[in-house]
Every structure is written in structure tokens, then in C-alpha cells.
Short mmCIF file of N, CA and C in Angstrom, two decimals:
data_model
loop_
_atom_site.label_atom_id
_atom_site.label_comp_id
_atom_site.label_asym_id
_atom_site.label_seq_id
_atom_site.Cartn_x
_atom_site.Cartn_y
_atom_site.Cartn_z
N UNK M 16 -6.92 44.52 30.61
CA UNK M 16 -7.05 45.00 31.96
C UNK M 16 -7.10 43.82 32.95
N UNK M 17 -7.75 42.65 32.42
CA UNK M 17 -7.93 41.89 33.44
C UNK M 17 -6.56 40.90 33.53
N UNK M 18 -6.02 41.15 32.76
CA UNK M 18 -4.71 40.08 32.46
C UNK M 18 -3.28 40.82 33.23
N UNK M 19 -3.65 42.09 33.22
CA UNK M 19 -2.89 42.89 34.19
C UNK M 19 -2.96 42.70 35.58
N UNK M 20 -4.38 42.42 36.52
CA UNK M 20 -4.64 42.37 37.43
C UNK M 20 -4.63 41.26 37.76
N UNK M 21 -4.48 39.85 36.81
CA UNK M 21 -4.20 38.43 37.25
C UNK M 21 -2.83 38.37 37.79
N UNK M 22 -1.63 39.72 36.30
CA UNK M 22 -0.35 39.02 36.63
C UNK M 22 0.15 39.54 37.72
N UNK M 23 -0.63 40.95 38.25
CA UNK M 23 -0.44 41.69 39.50
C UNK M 23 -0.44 40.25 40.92
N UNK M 24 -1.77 40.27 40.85
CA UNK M 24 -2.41 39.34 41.66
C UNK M 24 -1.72 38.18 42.19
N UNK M 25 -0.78 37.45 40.76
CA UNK M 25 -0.39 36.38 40.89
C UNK M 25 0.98 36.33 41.22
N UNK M 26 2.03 37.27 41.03
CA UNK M 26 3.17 37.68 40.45
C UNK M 26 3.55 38.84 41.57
N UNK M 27 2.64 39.38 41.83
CA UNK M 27 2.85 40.91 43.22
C UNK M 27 2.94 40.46 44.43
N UNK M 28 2.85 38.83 45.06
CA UNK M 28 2.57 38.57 46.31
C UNK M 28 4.16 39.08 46.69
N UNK M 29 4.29 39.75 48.00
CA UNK M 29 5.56 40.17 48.86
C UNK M 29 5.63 38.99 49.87
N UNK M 30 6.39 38.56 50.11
CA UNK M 30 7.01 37.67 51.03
C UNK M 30 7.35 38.33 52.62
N UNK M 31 7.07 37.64 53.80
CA UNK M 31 7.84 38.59 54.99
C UNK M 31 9.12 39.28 54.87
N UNK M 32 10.05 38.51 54.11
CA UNK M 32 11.35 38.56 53.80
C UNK M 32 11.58 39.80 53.19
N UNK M 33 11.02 39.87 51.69
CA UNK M 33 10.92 40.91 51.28
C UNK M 33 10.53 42.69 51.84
N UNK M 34 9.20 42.43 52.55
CA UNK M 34 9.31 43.71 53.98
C UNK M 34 9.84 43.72 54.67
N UNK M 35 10.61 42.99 55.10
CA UNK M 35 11.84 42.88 55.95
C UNK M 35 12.92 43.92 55.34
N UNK M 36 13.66 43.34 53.79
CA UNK M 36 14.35 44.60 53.41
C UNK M 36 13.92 45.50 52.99
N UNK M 37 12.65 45.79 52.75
CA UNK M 37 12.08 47.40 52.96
C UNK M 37 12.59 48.21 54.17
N UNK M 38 12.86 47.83 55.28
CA UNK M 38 13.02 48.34 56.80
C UNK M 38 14.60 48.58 56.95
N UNK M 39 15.03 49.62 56.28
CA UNK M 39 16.56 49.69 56.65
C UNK M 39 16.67 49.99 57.91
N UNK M 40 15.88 50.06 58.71
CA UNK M 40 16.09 50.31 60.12
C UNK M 40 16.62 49.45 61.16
N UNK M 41 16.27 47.55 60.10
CA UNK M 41 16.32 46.90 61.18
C UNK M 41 17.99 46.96 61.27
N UNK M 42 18.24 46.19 62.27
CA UNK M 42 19.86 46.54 62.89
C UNK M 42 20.24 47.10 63.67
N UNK M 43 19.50 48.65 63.51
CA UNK M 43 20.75 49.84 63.58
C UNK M 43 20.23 49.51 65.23
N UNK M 44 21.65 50.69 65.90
CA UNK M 44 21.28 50.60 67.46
C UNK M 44 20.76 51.88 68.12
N UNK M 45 20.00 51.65 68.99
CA UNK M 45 19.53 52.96 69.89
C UNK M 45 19.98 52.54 71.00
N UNK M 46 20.18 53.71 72.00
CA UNK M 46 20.64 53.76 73.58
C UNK M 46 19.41 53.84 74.36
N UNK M 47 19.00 53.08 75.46
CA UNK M 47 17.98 53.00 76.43
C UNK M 47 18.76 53.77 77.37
N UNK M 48 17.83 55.01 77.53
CA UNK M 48 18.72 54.99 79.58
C UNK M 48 17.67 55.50 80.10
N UNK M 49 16.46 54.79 79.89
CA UNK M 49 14.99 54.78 81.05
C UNK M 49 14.39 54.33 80.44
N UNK M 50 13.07 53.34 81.08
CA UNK M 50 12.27 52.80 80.95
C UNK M 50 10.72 52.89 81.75
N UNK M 51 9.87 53.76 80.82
CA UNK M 51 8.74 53.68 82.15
C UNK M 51 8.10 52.70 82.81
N UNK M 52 7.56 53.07 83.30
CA UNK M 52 6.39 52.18 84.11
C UNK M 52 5.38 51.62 83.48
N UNK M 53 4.87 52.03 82.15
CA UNK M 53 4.34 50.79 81.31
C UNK M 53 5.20 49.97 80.27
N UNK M 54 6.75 50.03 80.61
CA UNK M 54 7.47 49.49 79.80
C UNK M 54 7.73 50.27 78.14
N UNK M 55 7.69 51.44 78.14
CA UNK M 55 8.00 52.26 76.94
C UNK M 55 9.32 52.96 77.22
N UNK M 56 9.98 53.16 76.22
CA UNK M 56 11.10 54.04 76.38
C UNK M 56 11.05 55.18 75.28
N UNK M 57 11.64 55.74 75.36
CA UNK M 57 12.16 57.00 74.74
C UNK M 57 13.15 56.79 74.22
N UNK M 58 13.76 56.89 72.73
CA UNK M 58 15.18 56.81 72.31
C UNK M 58 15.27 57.79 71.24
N UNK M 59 16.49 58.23 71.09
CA UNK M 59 16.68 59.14 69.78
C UNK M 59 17.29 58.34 68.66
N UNK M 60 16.83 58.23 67.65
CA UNK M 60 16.96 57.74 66.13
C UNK M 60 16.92 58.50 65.35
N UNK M 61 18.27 58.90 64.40
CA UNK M 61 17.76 59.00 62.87
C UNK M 61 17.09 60.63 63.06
N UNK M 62 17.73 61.43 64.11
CA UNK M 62 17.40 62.99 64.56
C UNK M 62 16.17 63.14 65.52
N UNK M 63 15.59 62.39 65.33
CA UNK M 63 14.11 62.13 66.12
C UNK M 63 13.87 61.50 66.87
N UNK M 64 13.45 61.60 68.55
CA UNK M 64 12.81 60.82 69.59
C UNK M 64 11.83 59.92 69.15
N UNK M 65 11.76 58.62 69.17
CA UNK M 65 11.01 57.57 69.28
C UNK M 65 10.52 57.01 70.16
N UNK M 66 9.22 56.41 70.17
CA UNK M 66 8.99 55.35 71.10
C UNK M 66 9.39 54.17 71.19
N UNK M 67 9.73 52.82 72.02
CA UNK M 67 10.06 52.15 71.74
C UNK M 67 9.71 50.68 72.81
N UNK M 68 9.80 50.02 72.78
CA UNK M 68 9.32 48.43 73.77
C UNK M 68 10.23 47.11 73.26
N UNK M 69 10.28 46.40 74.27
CA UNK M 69 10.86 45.31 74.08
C UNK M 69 9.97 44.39 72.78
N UNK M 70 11.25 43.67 72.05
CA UNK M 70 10.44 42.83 70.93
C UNK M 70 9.60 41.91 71.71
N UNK M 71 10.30 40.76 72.22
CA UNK M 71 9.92 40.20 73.45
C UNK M 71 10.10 40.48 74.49
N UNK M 72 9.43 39.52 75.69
CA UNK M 72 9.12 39.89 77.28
C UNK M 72 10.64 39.45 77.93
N UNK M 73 10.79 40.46 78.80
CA UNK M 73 12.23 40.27 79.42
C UNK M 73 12.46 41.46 80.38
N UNK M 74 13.38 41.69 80.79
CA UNK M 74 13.77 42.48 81.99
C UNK M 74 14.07 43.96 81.24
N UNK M 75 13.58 45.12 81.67
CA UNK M 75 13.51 46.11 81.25
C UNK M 75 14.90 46.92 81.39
N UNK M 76 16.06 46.94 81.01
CA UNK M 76 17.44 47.38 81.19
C UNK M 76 18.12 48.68 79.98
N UNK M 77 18.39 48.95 80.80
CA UNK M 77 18.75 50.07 80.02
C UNK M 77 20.14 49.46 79.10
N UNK M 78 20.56 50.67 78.20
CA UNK M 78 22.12 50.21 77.42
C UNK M 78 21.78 49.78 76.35
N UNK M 79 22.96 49.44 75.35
CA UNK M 79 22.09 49.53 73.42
C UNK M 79 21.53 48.71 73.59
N UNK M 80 20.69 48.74 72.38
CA UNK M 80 19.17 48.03 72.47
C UNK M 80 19.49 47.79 70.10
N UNK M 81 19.38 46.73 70.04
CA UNK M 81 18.72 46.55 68.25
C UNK M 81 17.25 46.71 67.99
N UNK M 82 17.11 47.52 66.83
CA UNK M 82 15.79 48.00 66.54
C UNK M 82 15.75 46.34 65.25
N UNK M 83 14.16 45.65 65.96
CA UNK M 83 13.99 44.42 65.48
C UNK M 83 13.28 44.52 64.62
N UNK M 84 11.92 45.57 64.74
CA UNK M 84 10.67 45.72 63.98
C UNK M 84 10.30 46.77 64.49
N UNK M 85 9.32 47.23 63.79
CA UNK M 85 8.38 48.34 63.79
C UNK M 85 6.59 48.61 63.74
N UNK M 86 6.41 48.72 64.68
CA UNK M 86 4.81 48.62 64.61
C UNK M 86 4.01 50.12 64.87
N UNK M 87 3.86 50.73 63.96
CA UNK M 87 3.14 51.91 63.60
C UNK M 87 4.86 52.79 63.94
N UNK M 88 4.50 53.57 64.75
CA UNK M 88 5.55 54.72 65.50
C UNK M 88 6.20 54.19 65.89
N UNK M 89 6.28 53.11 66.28
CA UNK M 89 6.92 52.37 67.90
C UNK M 89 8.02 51.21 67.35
N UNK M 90 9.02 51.84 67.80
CA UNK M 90 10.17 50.63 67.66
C UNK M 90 10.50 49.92 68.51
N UNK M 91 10.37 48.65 68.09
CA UNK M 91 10.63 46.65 68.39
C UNK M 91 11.92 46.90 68.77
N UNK M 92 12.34 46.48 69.84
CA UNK M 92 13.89 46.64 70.18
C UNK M 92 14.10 45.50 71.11
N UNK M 93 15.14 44.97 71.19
CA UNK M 93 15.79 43.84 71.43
C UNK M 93 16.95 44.28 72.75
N UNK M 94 17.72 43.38 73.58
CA UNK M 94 18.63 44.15 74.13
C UNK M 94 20.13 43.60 73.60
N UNK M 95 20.90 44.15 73.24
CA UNK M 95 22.35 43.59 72.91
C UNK M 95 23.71 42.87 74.37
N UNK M 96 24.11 42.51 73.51
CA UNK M 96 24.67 41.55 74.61
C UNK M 96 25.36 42.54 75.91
N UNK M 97 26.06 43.54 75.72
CA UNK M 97 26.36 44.55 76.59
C UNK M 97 25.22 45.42 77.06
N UNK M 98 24.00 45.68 76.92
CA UNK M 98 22.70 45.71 77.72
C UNK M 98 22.34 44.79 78.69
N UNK M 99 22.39 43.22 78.09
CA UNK M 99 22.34 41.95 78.89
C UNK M 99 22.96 41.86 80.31
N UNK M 100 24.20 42.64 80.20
CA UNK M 100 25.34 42.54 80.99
C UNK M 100 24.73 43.94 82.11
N UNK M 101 24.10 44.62 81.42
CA UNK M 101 24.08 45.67 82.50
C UNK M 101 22.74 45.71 82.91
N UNK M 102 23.11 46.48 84.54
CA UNK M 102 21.93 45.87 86.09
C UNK M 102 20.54 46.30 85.37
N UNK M 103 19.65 45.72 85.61
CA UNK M 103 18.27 46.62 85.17
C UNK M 103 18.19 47.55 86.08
N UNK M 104 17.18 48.86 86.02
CA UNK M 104 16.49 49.33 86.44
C UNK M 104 15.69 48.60 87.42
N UNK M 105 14.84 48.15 87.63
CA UNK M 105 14.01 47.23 88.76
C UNK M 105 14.41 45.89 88.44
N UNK M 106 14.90 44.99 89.25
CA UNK M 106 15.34 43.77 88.57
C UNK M 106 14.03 43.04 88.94
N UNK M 107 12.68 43.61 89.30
CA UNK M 107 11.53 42.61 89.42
C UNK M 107 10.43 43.24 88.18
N UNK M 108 11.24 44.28 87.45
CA UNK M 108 10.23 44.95 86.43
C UNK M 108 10.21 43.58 85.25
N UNK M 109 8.80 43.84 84.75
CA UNK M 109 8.77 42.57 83.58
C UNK M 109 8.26 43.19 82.32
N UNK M 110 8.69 43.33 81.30
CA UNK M 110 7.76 44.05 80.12
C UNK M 110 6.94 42.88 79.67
N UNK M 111 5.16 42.56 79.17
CA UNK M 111 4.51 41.87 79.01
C UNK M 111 3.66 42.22 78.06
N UNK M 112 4.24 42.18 76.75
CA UNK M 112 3.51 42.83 75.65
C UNK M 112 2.07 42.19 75.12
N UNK M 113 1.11 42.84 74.68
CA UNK M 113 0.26 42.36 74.28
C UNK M 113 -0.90 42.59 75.33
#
């Protein structure tokens, strides 16, 4: 028993990397076309409305968005280069996570 729980112990550590490809999610794309006022959006994924926020702090813009990570419910989203390109919503809005 205890030789089980050493080789667990020793031998079971997961790497970030490794939860990383647990997440077939990361990649795929969702469409932004609003952003509230505490910086959350709404997107449909995978049949189901999600929540969602910028991975990092940046200008809140609508248009595809890459799902980066996941933290509880809430999908990490990024903006893609044709998001980049298009006007924000408030160009003085700032998302400031944390």
C-alpha cells in the first residue's frame, strides 16, 4: 500500500502542459458582439452561453475572440487579429482583471 502511494506520489505529478491538453477547448473561437460594463461578455460555445473576460488587460472589442483558459465557468479569451482590427465599443473602456 505504501509503495503504491510513493509511486503515485512520485510518478503522478501533472505538469501545466499536461492540463493544458486536458482543455480541448483551448483554441477554438467564440464571437464577442457586447461587452458589459464590468468587462464580461456573453458568448455561445459548444450549444451553451458562456461567460467570458479578457485573458489579459486590453481594450474591450467585440469580433472573434480565442478561448485561452478557463477559470471555473468563465472563459479566458484573447482577441484575434481581425477583432484587433475592429473599432471597440468604448475606445476609453479598459478590462482590469483581478
Amino acid at each position: 500500500m505504501i509503495a503504491l502511494y510513493l509511486t503515485r506520489r512520485i510518478f503522478g505529478k501533472r505538469t501545466a502542459a499536461d492540463v493544458r491538453h486536458d482543455n480541448l477547448d483551448l483554441g477554438a473561437t467564440v464571437d464577442v458582439s457586447a461587452w458589459s460594463a464590468d468587462g464580461v461578455a456573453r458568448v455561445h460555445y459548444r450549444g451553451s452561453d458562456w461567460s467570458a473576460r479578457l485573458l489579459r488587460r486590453g481594450p474591450l472589442q467585440t469580433g472573434p475572440h480565442r478561448i485561452a483558459g478557463q477559470d471555473g465557468n468563465v472563459l479566458l479569451i484573447e482577441p484575434l487579429p481581425a477583432a484587433q482590427a475592429a473599432p471597440s465599443l468604448d475606445t476609453n473602456a479598459q478590462h482590469n482583471p483581478g
